[in-house]
CSV table of C-alpha atoms in Angstrom, one decimal:
chain,number,residue,atom,x,y,z
A,59,MET,CA,213.0,98.1,142.7
A,60,LYS,CA,212.2,100.4,145.7
A,61,ILE,CA,209.2,100.2,148.2
A,62,VAL,CA,208.6,102.7,150.8
A,63,ILE,CA,205.3,101.0,152.8
A,64,LEU,CA,203.0,103.6,155.0
A,65,GLY,CA,202.4,102.3,158.9
A,66,CYS,CA,204.2,100.3,160.9
A,67,GLY,CA,201.3,97.7,162.6
A,68,TYR,CA,200.9,94.1,161.9
A,69,LEU,CA,200.3,94.6,158.5
A,70,GLY,CA,203.6,97.0,157.8
A,71,PHE,CA,205.8,95.4,159.2
A,72,ASN,CA,204.9,91.0,158.0
A,73,ILE,CA,204.8,93.3,154.7
A,74,ASN,CA,208.1,94.2,154.6
A,75,HIS,CA,209.2,91.5,157.0
A,76,ILE,CA,208.1,89.4,153.8
A,77,LEU,CA,209.8,91.5,150.9
A,78,LYS,CA,212.5,92.9,151.7
A,79,ASN,CA,214.2,89.9,150.3
A,80,LYS,CA,213.4,90.7,146.7
A,81,TYR,CA,212.7,94.7,147.1
A,82,ASP,CA,214.2,98.4,148.7
A,83,CYS,CA,212.1,98.4,151.2
A,84,GLU,CA,211.6,101.0,153.6
A,85,VAL,CA,209.1,101.6,156.3
A,86,TRP,CA,206.9,104.5,157.7
A,87,GLY,CA,204.5,105.3,160.3
A,88,LEU,CA,204.9,105.8,163.9
A,89,LYS,CA,206.3,104.5,166.7
A,90,SER,CA,205.1,101.1,168.1
A,91,TYR,CA,206.0,97.8,169.4
A,92,TYR,CA,206.7,96.4,165.8
A,93,SER,CA,209.3,99.6,164.6
A,94,SER,CA,211.8,98.8,166.1
A,95,LYS,CA,212.6,95.7,165.1
A,96,ILE,CA,213.1,96.9,161.3
A,97,ASP,CA,215.5,97.7,159.5
A,98,LYS,CA,215.1,100.3,157.4
A,99,PHE,CA,212.3,102.5,159.6
A,100,LYS,CA,211.8,106.2,160.0
A,101,GLU,CA,209.5,107.5,162.2
A,102,ILE,CA,207.5,110.4,160.6
A,103,ASP,CA,203.4,111.3,160.1
A,104,VAL,CA,202.2,110.6,156.9
A,105,PHE,CA,200.1,113.1,156.6
A,106,ASN,CA,202.2,115.9,157.9
A,107,ILE,CA,203.1,117.5,154.3
A,108,GLU,CA,205.9,119.5,155.7
A,109,GLN,CA,207.4,115.8,156.9
A,110,LEU,CA,207.1,115.0,153.6
A,111,LYS,CA,208.2,118.0,151.2
A,112,ASP,CA,211.3,117.5,151.6
A,113,ILE,CA,211.9,113.1,150.7
A,114,ASP,CA,212.3,111.9,147.1
A,115,LEU,CA,209.7,110.0,146.0
A,116,SER,CA,210.4,109.6,142.9
A,117,ASP,CA,209.4,105.9,140.9
A,118,LYS,CA,209.0,104.7,143.9
A,119,ILE,CA,206.3,102.4,144.9
A,120,ILE,CA,204.4,103.7,147.6
A,121,ILE,CA,202.3,99.9,149.7
A,122,ASP,CA,200.3,101.6,151.9
A,123,CYS,CA,198.7,99.5,155.0
A,124,VAL,CA,197.9,103.3,156.8
A,125,SER,CA,193.7,102.5,159.1
A,126,LEU,CA,192.3,105.9,160.1
A,127,VAL,CA,189.4,104.3,160.9
A,128,SER,CA,188.3,101.4,162.9
A,129,ASN,CA,186.2,98.6,161.7
A,130,THR,CA,184.0,99.3,165.0
A,131,GLU,CA,183.6,102.7,164.1
A,132,LYS,CA,180.2,104.7,164.5
A,133,ASN,CA,181.0,108.0,163.8
A,134,GLU,CA,180.0,109.2,160.5
A,135,SER,CA,182.0,112.7,161.0
A,136,ILE,CA,185.7,110.6,161.0
A,137,LEU,CA,185.0,110.3,156.8
A,138,GLU,CA,185.8,114.1,155.9
A,139,ILE,CA,188.7,113.9,158.0
A,140,VAL,CA,190.2,110.8,156.6
A,141,LYS,CA,189.7,113.1,152.8
A,142,GLU,CA,191.1,115.7,153.4
A,143,LYS,CA,194.0,113.6,155.1
A,144,TYR,CA,194.2,111.8,151.7
A,145,GLN,CA,193.4,114.6,150.0
A,146,SER,CA,197.0,116.8,150.9
A,147,LEU,CA,199.1,112.7,150.8
A,148,PHE,CA,197.6,112.2,147.4
A,149,ASP,CA,198.7,116.1,146.1
A,150,VAL,CA,202.5,115.6,146.8
A,151,LEU,CA,202.0,112.1,146.0
A,152,LYS,CA,201.6,112.9,142.0
A,153,GLU,CA,203.9,115.8,142.7
A,154,LYS,CA,206.4,113.4,143.9
A,155,ASN,CA,206.5,111.5,140.6
A,156,ILE,CA,206.0,108.8,142.4
A,157,LYS,CA,205.9,104.8,140.4
A,158,ARG,CA,202.4,102.8,141.5
A,159,TYR,CA,200.7,103.4,144.7
A,160,ILE,CA,199.0,100.5,146.1
A,161,MET,CA,196.2,100.9,147.9
A,162,LEU,CA,194.9,98.3,151.0
A,163,SER,CA,190.8,98.2,151.2
A,164,SER,CA,188.5,95.1,152.6
A,165,GLY,CA,187.4,92.4,150.8
A,166,GLY,CA,185.5,91.9,153.5
A,167,THR,CA,183.6,94.8,154.3
A,168,ILE,CA,182.8,96.7,151.1
A,169,TYR,CA,180.8,94.3,149.6
A,170,GLY,CA,178.7,93.7,151.5
A,171,ASP,CA,176.5,89.9,152.2
A,172,SER,CA,177.6,87.3,149.9
A,173,TYR,CA,177.2,83.7,149.6
A,174,LYS,CA,178.5,83.4,146.0
A,175,PRO,CA,182.2,84.2,145.3
A,176,ILE,CA,182.5,86.6,144.6
A,177,SER,CA,184.0,89.4,142.0
A,178,GLU,CA,185.5,92.8,142.3
A,179,THR,CA,182.6,93.6,139.1
A,180,HIS,CA,180.3,93.3,141.8
A,181,LYS,CA,178.4,96.3,143.3
A,182,LEU,CA,180.0,96.9,146.1
A,183,ASN,CA,177.2,97.6,149.0
A,184,PRO,CA,179.4,99.0,151.9
A,185,LYS,CA,177.9,99.1,155.5
A,186,SER,CA,180.0,99.9,158.3
A,187,VAL,CA,182.0,104.0,158.4
A,188,TYR,CA,184.6,101.8,158.5
A,189,ALA,CA,183.6,99.7,154.9
A,190,ARG,CA,183.0,103.5,153.4
A,191,SER,CA,186.0,104.8,154.4
A,192,LYS,CA,187.7,103.1,151.8
A,193,TYR,CA,185.3,103.3,148.9
A,194,ILE,CA,185.9,106.7,149.1
A,195,LEU,CA,189.2,106.3,148.9
A,196,GLU,CA,188.7,103.5,146.0
A,197,GLU,CA,186.9,106.9,145.0
A,198,MET,CA,189.7,109.5,145.4
A,199,ILE,CA,193.0,107.1,144.7
A,200,LYS,CA,191.0,106.6,141.1
A,201,GLU,CA,190.4,110.2,140.1
A,202,SER,CA,193.9,111.8,141.8
A,203,GLY,CA,196.2,111.0,138.4
A,204,LEU,CA,198.5,108.9,140.3
A,205,ASN,CA,199.5,104.8,139.3
A,206,TYR,CA,197.0,103.0,141.4
A,207,LEU,CA,196.4,99.1,142.4
A,208,ILE,CA,193.6,99.0,144.8
A,209,LEU,CA,194.3,95.2,146.4
A,210,ARG,CA,190.6,94.4,148.1
A,211,PRO,CA,191.8,92.4,150.4
A,212,THR,CA,190.0,88.9,153.2
A,213,ASN,CA,191.0,88.1,155.9
A,214,PRO,CA,194.7,88.4,157.1
A,215,TYR,CA,195.9,85.8,159.4
A,216,GLY,CA,199.3,84.5,160.8
A,217,GLY,CA,203.4,85.4,161.0
A,218,ILE,CA,204.5,87.9,163.2
A,219,PHE,CA,202.8,90.0,165.9
A,220,GLU,CA,202.9,91.8,169.3
A,221,PRO,CA,202.7,89.3,172.2
A,222,GLY,CA,199.6,89.5,173.6
A,223,LYS,CA,198.1,90.8,170.5
A,224,THR,CA,195.5,89.1,167.9
A,225,GLN,CA,194.9,89.9,164.7
A,226,GLY,CA,191.2,88.5,163.4
A,227,VAL,CA,188.9,85.9,165.0
A,228,ILE,CA,191.6,82.2,164.0
A,229,SER,CA,193.9,84.2,167.1
A,230,ILE,CA,191.9,84.8,169.8
A,231,LEU,CA,189.5,81.4,169.5
A,232,ILE,CA,193.2,79.7,169.3
A,233,ARG,CA,194.1,81.8,171.8
A,234,LYS,CA,191.0,81.5,173.6
A,235,SER,CA,191.1,77.5,173.0
A,236,LEU,CA,194.5,77.7,174.9
A,237,LEU,CA,193.6,79.7,177.7
A,238,GLU,CA,190.5,77.7,178.1
A,239,GLU,CA,189.2,80.9,178.0
A,240,THR,CA,185.7,82.1,176.7
A,241,PHE,CA,185.3,83.1,173.6
A,242,ASN,CA,182.2,86.5,172.8
A,243,LEU,CA,180.4,85.3,169.7
A,244,TRP,CA,178.5,88.1,168.4
A,245,ILE,CA,177.4,86.9,165.0
A,246,GLU,CA,176.2,83.7,164.0
A,247,GLU,CA,178.3,81.0,163.3
A,248,GLU,CA,176.8,79.3,160.0
A,249,SER,CA,178.7,83.5,159.4
A,250,VAL,CA,181.3,82.5,156.1
A,251,ARG,CA,184.5,84.6,155.5
A,252,ASP,CA,187.5,84.1,153.5
A,253,TYR,CA,190.9,84.0,155.3
A,254,ILE,CA,194.2,83.8,153.3
A,255,TYR,CA,198.1,83.3,155.5
A,256,ILE,CA,200.2,86.1,155.5
A,257,THR,CA,202.5,84.6,153.3
A,258,ASP,CA,199.9,84.2,150.7
A,259,PHE,CA,198.6,87.5,151.0
A,260,VAL,CA,201.9,90.0,150.2
A,261,ASN,CA,203.3,86.7,147.4
A,262,ALA,CA,200.2,88.1,146.1
A,263,ILE,CA,201.6,92.0,146.4
A,264,ASN,CA,204.5,90.6,144.3
A,265,GLU,CA,203.5,88.7,141.8
A,266,LEU,CA,201.2,92.7,141.3
A,267,ILE,CA,204.5,94.0,141.7
A,268,LYS,CA,206.4,92.3,139.5
A,269,HIS,CA,203.7,92.0,136.7
A,270,GLU,CA,203.5,95.9,137.2
A,271,VAL,CA,200.2,95.6,136.7
A,272,ASN,CA,198.6,99.7,137.0
A,273,ASN,CA,194.9,101.7,137.4
A,274,ASP,CA,193.6,97.9,138.3
A,275,VAL,CA,191.8,96.6,140.9
A,276,PHE,CA,192.6,93.1,142.8
A,277,ASN,CA,190.6,91.0,145.7
A,278,ILE,CA,193.1,88.6,147.3
A,279,SER,CA,192.6,86.4,148.5
A,280,SER,CA,192.0,81.9,149.1
A,281,GLY,CA,188.9,81.8,147.0
A,282,GLU,CA,187.9,79.0,150.1
A,283,GLY,CA,185.0,80.4,152.4
A,284,LYS,CA,184.8,78.4,156.0
A,285,SER,CA,182.1,79.2,158.6
A,286,LEU,CA,182.1,80.4,161.7
A,287,LYS,CA,181.6,77.4,163.0
A,288,GLU,CA,183.8,75.3,160.8
A,289,VAL,CA,186.4,77.5,162.1
A,290,ILE,CA,185.5,77.0,165.5
A,291,LYS,CA,185.8,73.2,165.5
A,292,THR,CA,189.4,73.7,162.9
A,293,VAL,CA,191.2,74.9,166.3
A,294,GLU,CA,189.7,72.8,169.1
A,295,LYS,CA,190.6,69.7,166.5
A,296,ILE,CA,194.3,71.2,166.0
A,297,THR,CA,194.4,72.1,169.8
A,298,ASN,CA,192.3,69.3,171.1
A,299,LYS,CA,190.5,71.5,173.7
A,300,LYS,CA,186.9,72.5,173.2
A,301,ILE,CA,186.0,75.9,173.6
A,302,ASP,CA,183.8,77.9,175.5
A,303,ILE,CA,181.7,80.0,172.9
A,304,LEU,CA,179.4,82.9,175.1
A,305,ASN,CA,176.8,84.6,172.7
A,306,THR,CA,177.1,88.5,172.9
A,307,ASN,CA,175.9,91.3,170.6
A,308,ILE,CA,177.4,94.5,169.1
A,309,ASP,CA,175.4,96.6,167.8
A,310,ILE,CA,177.5,97.5,164.2
A,311,PRO,CA,176.5,96.5,160.8
A,312,LYS,CA,177.6,92.1,160.1
A,313,ILE,CA,178.1,91.0,157.0
A,314,HIS,CA,177.0,86.7,156.7
A,315,SER,CA,178.2,85.9,154.5
A,316,ILE,CA,181.8,87.1,152.0
A,317,VAL,CA,183.5,84.7,149.5
A,318,LEU,CA,186.3,86.1,147.4
A,319,SER,CA,187.3,85.4,143.7
A,320,ASN,CA,190.6,85.1,143.5
A,321,LYS,CA,190.5,84.2,139.1
A,322,LYS,CA,191.3,87.7,137.9
A,323,LEU,CA,194.6,87.6,140.2
A,324,ILE,CA,195.5,83.3,138.9
A,325,GLU,CA,194.6,84.9,135.7
A,326,LYS,CA,196.8,88.1,135.8
A,327,THR,CA,199.2,86.9,137.8
A,328,ASP,CA,201.4,83.4,138.1
A,329,TYR,CA,199.9,83.4,141.8
A,330,LYS,CA,198.6,80.2,143.7
A,331,PRO,CA,198.1,80.4,147.6
A,332,LYS,CA,200.2,77.7,148.6
A,333,ILE,CA,198.9,77.3,153.0
A,334,SER,CA,196.0,75.7,153.2
A,335,PHE,CA,193.5,77.2,156.0
A,336,ASN,CA,194.5,73.7,157.7
A,337,GLN,CA,198.2,74.1,157.3
A,338,GLY,CA,197.6,77.8,158.1
A,339,VAL,CA,196.1,77.6,161.6
A,340,LYS,CA,198.0,74.9,162.5
A,341,LYS,CA,201.1,77.2,162.5
A,342,GLU,CA,199.8,80.3,164.0
A,343,VAL,CA,198.2,77.1,167.0
A,344,GLU,CA,202.1,76.5,166.5
A,345,ARG,CA,203.4,80.0,166.9
A,346,ILE,CA,200.1,81.0,169.8
A,347,ARG,CA,202.1,78.2,172.4
A,348,LYS,CA,205.1,78.8,172.2
A,349,GLU,CA,204.3,82.8,172.9
A,350,LEU,CA,201.9,81.3,175.5
A,351,ASN,CA,205.3,78.8,176.8
A,352,LEU,CA,203.2,76.0,176.5
């Protein structure tokens, strides 16, 4: 089975790194820190339709890890650009008869707030420009005529990173703790999130591919909520260092609590999360210690 991964950032690289041992994988995208570390990398602007016209995509699975909108974006005009670019891309992919299009949406932002585990049928409430861009793409892919899977992941962490870069609050907290730097806190310590270690995240994708699930929506999560206060305490315990916290404010819509139910994923596949939160944080501490030569 052949898989083409669009986007060569943190997620695209780590998905390829894990799945390449099971499938014939190729990564397309713009050059990045990760691109030189990928055996099968093709430098392509995936929204440049001319570059795609002569490429055979028949019977290939596409995993889209491209993000045109940052999670701090405020300019709503970018949503029209997203629509235009993706409509052209979907038209080409349909013409080329791909096997399946797998979209990475955003389980952490598209539902809005909830203090109970959210299922895939929960009403959507995308507040930020970033979340609305994901909602728009979900609706577009459902109408595209392509076989699709929409994945709503929570907060993947761990794996392989560009040195000095961070992915999410866990790695930021670990780095701040180890370097004894101040952590700028811009949401409440009681805010709750659902975190999933990268290998469990990619294993969920693999299970859905293996079971040939089409035209459906799945949460990808650990199913376990952790408050920011709990995350901070866990990092402090494992690093054995207190973190200096500075309360700040950023003017973007904030989600106070979000935990995703993974019941549907477990029922439809053989998926089982293997890395506990403590195990995942320990792995991240080890990785960052090595990176910092500590």
